[in-house]
mmCIF file of C-alpha atoms and ligand atoms in Angstrom:
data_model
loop_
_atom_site.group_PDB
_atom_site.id
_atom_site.type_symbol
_atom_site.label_atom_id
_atom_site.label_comp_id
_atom_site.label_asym_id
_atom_site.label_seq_id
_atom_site.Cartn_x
_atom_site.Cartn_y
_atom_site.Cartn_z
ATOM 1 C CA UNK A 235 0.000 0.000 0.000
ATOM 2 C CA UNK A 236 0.951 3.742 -0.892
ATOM 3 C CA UNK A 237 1.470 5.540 2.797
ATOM 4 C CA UNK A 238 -0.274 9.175 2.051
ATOM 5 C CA UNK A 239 1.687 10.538 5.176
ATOM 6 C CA UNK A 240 3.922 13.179 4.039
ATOM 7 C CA UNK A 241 2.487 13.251 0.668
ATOM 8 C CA UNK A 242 2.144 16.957 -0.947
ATOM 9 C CA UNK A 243 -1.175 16.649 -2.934
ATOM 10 C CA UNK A 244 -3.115 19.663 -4.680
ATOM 11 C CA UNK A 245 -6.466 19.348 -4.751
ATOM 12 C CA UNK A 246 -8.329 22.508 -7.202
ATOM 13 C CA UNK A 247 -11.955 22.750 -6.012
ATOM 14 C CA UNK A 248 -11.604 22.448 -3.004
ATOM 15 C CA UNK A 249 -13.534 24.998 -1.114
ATOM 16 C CA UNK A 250 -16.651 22.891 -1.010
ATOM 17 C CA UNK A 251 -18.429 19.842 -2.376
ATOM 18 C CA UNK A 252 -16.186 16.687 -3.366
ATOM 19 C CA UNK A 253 -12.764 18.776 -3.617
ATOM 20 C CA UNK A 254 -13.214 19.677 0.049
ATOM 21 C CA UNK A 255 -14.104 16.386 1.161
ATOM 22 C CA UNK A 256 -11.039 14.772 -0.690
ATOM 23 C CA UNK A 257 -8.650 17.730 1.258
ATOM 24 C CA UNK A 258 -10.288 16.398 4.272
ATOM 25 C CA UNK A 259 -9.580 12.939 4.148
ATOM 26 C CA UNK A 260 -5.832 13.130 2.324
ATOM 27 C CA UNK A 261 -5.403 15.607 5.445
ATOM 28 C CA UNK A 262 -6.427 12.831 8.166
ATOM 29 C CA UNK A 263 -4.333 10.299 6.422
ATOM 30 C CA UNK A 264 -1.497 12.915 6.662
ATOM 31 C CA UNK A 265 -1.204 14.605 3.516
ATOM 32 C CA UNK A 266 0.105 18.023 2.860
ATOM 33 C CA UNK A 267 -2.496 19.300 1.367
ATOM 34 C CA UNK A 268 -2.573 22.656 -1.077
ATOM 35 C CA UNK A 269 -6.191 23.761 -1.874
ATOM 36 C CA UNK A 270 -7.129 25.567 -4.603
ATOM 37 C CA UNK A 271 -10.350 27.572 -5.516
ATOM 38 C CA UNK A 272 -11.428 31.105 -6.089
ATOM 39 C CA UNK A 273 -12.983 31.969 -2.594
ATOM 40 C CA UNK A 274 -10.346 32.469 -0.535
ATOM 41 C CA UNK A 275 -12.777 32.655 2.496
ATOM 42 C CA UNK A 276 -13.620 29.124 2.493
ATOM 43 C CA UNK A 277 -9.785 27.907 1.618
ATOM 44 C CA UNK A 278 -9.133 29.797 4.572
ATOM 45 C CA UNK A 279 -11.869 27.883 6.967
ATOM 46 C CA UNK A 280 -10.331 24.636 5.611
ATOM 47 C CA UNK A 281 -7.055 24.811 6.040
ATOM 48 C CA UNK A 282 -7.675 25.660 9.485
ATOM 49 C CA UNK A 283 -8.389 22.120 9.512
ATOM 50 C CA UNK A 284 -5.962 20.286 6.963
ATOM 51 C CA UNK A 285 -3.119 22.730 8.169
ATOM 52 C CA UNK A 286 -2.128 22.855 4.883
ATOM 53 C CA UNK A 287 -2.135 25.748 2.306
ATOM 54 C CA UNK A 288 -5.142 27.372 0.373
ATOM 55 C CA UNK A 289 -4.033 28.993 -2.849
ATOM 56 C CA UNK A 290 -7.278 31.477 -4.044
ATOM 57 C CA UNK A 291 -6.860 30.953 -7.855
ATOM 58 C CA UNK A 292 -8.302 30.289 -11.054
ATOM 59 C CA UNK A 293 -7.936 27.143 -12.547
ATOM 60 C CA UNK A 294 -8.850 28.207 -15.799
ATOM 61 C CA UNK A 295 -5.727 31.006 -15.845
ATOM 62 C CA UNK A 296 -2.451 29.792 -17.409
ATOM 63 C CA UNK A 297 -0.450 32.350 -14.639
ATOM 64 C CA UNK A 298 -2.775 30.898 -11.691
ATOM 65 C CA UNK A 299 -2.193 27.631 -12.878
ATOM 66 C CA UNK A 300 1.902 27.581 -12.873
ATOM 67 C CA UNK A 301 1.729 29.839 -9.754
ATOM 68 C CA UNK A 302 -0.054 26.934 -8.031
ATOM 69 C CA UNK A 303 2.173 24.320 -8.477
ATOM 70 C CA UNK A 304 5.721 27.233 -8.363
ATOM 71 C CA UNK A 305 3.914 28.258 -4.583
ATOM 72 C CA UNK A 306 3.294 24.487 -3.690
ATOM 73 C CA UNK A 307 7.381 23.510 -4.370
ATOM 74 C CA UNK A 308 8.353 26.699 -2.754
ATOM 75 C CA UNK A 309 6.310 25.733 0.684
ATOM 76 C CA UNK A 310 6.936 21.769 0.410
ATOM 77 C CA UNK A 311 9.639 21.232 -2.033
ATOM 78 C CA UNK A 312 7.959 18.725 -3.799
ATOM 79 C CA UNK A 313 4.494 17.789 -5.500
ATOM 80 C CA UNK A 314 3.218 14.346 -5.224
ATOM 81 C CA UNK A 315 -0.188 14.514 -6.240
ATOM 82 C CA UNK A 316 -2.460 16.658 -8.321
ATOM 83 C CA UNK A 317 -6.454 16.314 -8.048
ATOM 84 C CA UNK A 318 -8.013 18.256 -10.944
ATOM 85 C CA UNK A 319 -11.643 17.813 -9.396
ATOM 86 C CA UNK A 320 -12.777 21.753 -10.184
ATOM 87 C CA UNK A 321 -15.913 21.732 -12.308
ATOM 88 C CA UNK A 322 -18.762 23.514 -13.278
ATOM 89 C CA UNK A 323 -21.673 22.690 -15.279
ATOM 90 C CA UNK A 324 -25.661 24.124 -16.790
ATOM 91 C CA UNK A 325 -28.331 21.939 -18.381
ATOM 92 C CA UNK A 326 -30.391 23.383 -20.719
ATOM 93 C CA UNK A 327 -32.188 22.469 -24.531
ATOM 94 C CA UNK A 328 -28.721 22.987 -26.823
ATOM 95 C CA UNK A 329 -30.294 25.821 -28.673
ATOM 96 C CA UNK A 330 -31.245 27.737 -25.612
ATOM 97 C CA UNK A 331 -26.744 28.054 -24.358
ATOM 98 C CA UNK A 332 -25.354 31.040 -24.647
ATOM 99 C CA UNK A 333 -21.929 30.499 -26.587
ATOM 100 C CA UNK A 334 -20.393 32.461 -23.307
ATOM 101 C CA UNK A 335 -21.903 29.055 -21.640
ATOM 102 C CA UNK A 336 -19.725 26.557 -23.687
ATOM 103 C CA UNK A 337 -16.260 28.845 -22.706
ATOM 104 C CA UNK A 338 -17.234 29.122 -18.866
ATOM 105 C CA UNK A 339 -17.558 24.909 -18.711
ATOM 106 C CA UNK A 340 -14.805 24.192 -20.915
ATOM 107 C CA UNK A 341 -12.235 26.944 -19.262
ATOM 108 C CA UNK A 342 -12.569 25.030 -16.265
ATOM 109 C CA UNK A 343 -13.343 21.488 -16.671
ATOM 110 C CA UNK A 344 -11.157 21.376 -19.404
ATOM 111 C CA UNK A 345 -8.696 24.152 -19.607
ATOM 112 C CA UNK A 346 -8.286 24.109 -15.785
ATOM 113 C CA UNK A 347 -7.229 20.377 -16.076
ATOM 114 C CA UNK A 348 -5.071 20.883 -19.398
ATOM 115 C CA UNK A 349 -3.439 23.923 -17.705
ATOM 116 C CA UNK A 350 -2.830 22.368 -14.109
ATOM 117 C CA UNK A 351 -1.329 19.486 -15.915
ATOM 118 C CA UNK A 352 0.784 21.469 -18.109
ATOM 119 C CA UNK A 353 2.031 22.588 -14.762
ATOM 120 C CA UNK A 354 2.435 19.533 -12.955
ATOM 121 C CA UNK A 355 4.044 17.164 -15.440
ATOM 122 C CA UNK A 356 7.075 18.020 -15.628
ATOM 123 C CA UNK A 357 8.087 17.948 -12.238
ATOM 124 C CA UNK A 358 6.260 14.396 -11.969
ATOM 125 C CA UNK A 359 8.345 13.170 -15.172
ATOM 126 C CA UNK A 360 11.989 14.480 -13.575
ATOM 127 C CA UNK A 361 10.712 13.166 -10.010
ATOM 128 C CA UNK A 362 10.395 10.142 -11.590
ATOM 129 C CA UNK A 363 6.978 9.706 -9.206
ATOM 130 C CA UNK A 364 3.827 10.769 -8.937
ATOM 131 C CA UNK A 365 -0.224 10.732 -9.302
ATOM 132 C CA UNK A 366 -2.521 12.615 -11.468
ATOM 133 C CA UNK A 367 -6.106 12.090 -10.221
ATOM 134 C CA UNK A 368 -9.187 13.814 -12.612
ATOM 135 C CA UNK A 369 -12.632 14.034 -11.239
ATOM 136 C CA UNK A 370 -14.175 13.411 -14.713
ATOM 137 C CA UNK A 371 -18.171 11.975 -14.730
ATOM 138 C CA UNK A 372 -19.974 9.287 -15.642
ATOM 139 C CA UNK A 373 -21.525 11.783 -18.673
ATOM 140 C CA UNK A 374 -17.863 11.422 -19.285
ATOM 141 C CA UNK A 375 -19.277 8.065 -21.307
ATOM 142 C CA UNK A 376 -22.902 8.484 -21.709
ATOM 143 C CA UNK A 377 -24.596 11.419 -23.341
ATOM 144 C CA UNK A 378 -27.994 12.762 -21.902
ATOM 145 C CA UNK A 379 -30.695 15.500 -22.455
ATOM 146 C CA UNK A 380 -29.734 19.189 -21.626
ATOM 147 C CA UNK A 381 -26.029 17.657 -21.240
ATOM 148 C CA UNK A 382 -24.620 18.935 -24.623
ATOM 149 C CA UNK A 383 -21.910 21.423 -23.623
ATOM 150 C CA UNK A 384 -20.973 19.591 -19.924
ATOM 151 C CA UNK A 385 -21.291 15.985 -21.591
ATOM 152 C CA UNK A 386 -18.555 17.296 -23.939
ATOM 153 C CA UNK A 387 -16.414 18.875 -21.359
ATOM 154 C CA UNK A 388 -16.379 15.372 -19.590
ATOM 155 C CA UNK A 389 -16.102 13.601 -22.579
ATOM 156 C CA UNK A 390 -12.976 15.791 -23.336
ATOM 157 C CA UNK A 391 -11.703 15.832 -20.213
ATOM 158 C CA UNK A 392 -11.907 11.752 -20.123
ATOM 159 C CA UNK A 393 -10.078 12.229 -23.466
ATOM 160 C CA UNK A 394 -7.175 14.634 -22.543
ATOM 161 C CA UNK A 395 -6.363 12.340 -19.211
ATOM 162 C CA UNK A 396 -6.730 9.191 -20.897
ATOM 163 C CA UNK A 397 -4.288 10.127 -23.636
ATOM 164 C CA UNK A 398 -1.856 11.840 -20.772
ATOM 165 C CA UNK A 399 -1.917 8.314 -18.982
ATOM 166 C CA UNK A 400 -0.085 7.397 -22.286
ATOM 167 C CA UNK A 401 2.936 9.929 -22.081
ATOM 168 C CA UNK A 402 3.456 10.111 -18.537
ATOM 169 C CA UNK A 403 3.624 6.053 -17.806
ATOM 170 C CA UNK A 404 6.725 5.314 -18.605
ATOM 171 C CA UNK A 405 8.340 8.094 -16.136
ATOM 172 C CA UNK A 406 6.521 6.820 -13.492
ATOM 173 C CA UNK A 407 3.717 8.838 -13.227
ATOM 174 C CA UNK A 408 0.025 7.402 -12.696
ATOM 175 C CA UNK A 409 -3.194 9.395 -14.137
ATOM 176 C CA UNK A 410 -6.669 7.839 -12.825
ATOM 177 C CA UNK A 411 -9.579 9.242 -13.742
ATOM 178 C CA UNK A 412 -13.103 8.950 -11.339
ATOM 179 C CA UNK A 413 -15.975 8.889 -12.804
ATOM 180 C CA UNK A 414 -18.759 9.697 -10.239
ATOM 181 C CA UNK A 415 -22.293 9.852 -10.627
ATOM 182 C CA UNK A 416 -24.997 11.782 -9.064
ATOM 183 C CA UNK A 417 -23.299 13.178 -6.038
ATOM 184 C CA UNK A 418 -24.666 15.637 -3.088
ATOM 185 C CA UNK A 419 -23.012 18.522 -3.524
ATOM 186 C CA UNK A 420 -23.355 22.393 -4.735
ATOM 187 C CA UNK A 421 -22.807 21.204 -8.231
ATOM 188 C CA UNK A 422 -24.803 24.014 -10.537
ATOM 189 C CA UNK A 423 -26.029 26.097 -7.194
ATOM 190 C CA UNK A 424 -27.988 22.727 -5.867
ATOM 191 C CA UNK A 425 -28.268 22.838 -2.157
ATOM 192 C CA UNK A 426 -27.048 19.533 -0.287
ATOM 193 C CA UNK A 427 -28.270 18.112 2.225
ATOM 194 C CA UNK A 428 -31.858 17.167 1.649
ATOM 195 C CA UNK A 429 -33.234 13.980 3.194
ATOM 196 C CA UNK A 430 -34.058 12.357 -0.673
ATOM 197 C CA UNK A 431 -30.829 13.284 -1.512
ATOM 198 C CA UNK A 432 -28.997 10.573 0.969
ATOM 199 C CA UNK A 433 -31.150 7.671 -1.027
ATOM 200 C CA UNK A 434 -30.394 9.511 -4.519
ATOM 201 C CA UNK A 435 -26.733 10.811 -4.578
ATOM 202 C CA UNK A 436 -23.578 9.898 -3.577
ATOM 203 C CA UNK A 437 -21.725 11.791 -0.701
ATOM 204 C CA UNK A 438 -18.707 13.858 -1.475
ATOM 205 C CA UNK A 439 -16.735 11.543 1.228
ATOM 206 C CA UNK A 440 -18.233 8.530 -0.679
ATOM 207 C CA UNK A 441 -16.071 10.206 -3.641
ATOM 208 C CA UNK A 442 -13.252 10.920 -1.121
ATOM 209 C CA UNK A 443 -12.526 7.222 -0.413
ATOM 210 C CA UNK A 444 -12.337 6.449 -3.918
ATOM 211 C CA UNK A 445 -9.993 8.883 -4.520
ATOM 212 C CA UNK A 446 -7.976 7.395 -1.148
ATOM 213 C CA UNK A 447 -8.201 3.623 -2.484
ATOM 214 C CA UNK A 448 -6.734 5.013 -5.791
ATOM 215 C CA UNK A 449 -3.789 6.773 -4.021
ATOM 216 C CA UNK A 450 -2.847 4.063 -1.775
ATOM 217 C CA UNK A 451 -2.535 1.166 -4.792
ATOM 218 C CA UNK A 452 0.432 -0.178 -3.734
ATOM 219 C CA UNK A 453 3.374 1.545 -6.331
ATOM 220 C CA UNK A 454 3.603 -1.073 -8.620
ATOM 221 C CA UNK A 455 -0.218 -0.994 -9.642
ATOM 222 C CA UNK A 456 -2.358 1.898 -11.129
ATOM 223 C CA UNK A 457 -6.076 2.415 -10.864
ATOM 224 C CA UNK A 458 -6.814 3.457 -14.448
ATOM 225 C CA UNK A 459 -10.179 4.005 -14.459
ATOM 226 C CA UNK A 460 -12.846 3.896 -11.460
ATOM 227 C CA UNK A 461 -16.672 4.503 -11.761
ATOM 228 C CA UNK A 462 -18.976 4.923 -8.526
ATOM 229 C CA UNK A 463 -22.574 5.528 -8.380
ATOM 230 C CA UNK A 464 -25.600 5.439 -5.718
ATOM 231 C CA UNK A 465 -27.127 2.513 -5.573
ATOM 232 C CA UNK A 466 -30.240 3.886 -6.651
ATOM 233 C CA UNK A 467 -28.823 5.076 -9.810
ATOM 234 C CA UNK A 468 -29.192 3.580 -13.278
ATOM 235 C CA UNK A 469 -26.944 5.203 -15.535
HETATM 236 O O1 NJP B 126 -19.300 20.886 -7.270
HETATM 237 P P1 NJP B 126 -19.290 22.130 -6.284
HETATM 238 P P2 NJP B 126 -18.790 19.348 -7.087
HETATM 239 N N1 NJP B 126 -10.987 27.765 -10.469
HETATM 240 O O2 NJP B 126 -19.966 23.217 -7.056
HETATM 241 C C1 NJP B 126 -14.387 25.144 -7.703
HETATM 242 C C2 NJP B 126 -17.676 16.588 -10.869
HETATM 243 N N2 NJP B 126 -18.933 15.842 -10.776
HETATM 244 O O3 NJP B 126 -18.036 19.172 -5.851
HETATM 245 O O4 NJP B 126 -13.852 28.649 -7.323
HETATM 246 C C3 NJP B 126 -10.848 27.124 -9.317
HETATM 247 O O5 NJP B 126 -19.818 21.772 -4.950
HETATM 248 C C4 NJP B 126 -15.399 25.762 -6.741
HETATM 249 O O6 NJP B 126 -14.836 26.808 -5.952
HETATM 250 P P3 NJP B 126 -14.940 28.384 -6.338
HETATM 251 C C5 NJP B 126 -17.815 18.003 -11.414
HETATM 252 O O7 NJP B 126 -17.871 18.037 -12.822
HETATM 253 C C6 NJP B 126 -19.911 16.240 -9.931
HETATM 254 O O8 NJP B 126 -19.964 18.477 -7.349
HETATM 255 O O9 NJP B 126 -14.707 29.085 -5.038
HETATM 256 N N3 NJP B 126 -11.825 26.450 -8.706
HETATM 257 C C7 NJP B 126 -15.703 24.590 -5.853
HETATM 258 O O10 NJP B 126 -14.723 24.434 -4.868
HETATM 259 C C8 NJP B 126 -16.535 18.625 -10.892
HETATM 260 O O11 NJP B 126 -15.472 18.398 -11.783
HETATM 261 C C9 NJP B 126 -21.110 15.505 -9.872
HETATM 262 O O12 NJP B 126 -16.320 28.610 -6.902
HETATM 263 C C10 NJP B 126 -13.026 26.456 -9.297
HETATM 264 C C11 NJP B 126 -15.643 23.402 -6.810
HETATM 265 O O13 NJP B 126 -14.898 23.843 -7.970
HETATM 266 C C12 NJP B 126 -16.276 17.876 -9.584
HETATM 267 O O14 NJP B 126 -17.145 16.749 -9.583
HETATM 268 C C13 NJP B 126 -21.274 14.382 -10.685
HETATM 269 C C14 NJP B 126 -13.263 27.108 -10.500
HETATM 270 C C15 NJP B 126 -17.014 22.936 -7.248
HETATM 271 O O15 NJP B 126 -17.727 22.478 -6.152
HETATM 272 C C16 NJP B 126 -16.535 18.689 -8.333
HETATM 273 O O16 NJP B 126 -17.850 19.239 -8.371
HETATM 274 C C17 NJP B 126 -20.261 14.025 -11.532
HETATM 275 C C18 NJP B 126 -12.186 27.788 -11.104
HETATM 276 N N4 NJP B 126 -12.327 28.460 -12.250
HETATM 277 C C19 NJP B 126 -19.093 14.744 -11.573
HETATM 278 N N5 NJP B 126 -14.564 26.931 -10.842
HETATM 279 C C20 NJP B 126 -22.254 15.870 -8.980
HETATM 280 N N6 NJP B 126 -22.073 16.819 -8.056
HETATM 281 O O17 NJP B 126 -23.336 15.250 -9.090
HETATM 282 C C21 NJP B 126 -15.118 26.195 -9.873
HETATM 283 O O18 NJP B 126 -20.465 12.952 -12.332
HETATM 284 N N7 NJP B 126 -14.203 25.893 -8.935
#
């Protein structure tokens, strides 16, 4: 098994919803954890907690993105893990999107993950070490009503990750991708929390333990790909 302890992990998204809960958990298990998002308010509440660092930034800004991982090395040194989890996502009829819409989802669910990468790698490669984890979706492989522009964020994001597990393998460097589905959270201002909700979604710690068995594989063996739903979904 991988021991997390010591472990300097970014985790973008992470002022609420699944990206907090992951910070959480890599925290108790004793990971150094950076966390990235644009309110710095609620970084600042968590890493009360993790006593780690909370870098307010924009995932889908090439300067934010480099200045991420450049502030991470100069606090720890090193960079072990990267968790591109940041999202966001609208449903609507296709014809009804505002073109503005398609930039907004694919800046971040897309862009953010190209550009964090793009940051990450090559520290990973010369390391010789490390673990790229994306929070994709499960509309990352099935298409659905009202899903055009996120289903083909996820879709590309799947895409860019999948082909990145490619070029990074033989410097050993893992990329997993998690492919949730419905999960309780403040995805697309929803409001967590609600009784039905605990039958119907997932929990963002649900999430968080995936995320934990994929970390602690044991170094020889990489978690590719990992889907998770609620019981009570069909997907
Ligand atoms: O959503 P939410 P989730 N730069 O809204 C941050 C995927 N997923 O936890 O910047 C940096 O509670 C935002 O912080 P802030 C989904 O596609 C979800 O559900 O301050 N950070 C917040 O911390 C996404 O990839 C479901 O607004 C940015 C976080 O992202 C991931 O799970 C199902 C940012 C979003 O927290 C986490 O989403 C599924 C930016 N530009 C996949 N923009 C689901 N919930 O059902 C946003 O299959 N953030």
């Amino acid at each position: 098994m991988t021991d997390l302890t010591d472990q300097v992990a970014i985790v973008t998204g992470a002022s609420r919803g699944i990206g907090r809960a992951i910070a959480l958990l890599l925290a108790l298990q004793g990971a150094r954890v950076v966390a990235v998002a644009r309110a710095a308010a609620e970084l600042d509440e968590l890493t009360l907690k993790t006593q780690g660092l909370a870098i307010p930034a924009d995932v889908s800004d090439e300067d934010d993105a480099q200045r991420i991982v450049d502030e991470t090395l100069a606090r720890f040194g090193r960079l072990d893990i990267l968790i591109c989890n940041a999202g966001v996502g609208s449903f609507n009829l296709l014809e009804n999107f505002e073109a503005a819409e398609w930039d907004r989802i694919f800046d971040v669910n897309v862009k953010g993950t190209f550009l964090l990468c793009k940051a990450a790698v090559p520290h990973l490669k010369a390391q010789g070490s490390g673990h790229i984890i994306g929070i994709a979706s499960d509309v990352s492989r099935r298409t659905f009503e009202h899903g055009t522009i996120y289903g083909a964020s996820k879709y590309a994001q799947d895409a860019l990750l999948g082909s990145l597990r490619k070029e990074v393998r033989p410097y050993g460097v893992k990329v997993s991708t998690i492919y949730p589905g419905l999960v309780d959270t403040y995805f697309n201002d929803s409001k967590p929390g609600s009784p039905e909700a605990e039958r119907t979604h997932l929990r963002p710690s649900d999430v968080a333990q995936a995320v934990r068995y994929v970390l602690e594989a044991p170094a020889h063996v990489v978690v590719d790909e990992l889907m998770i739903h609620p019981l009570s979904q069909e997907w």
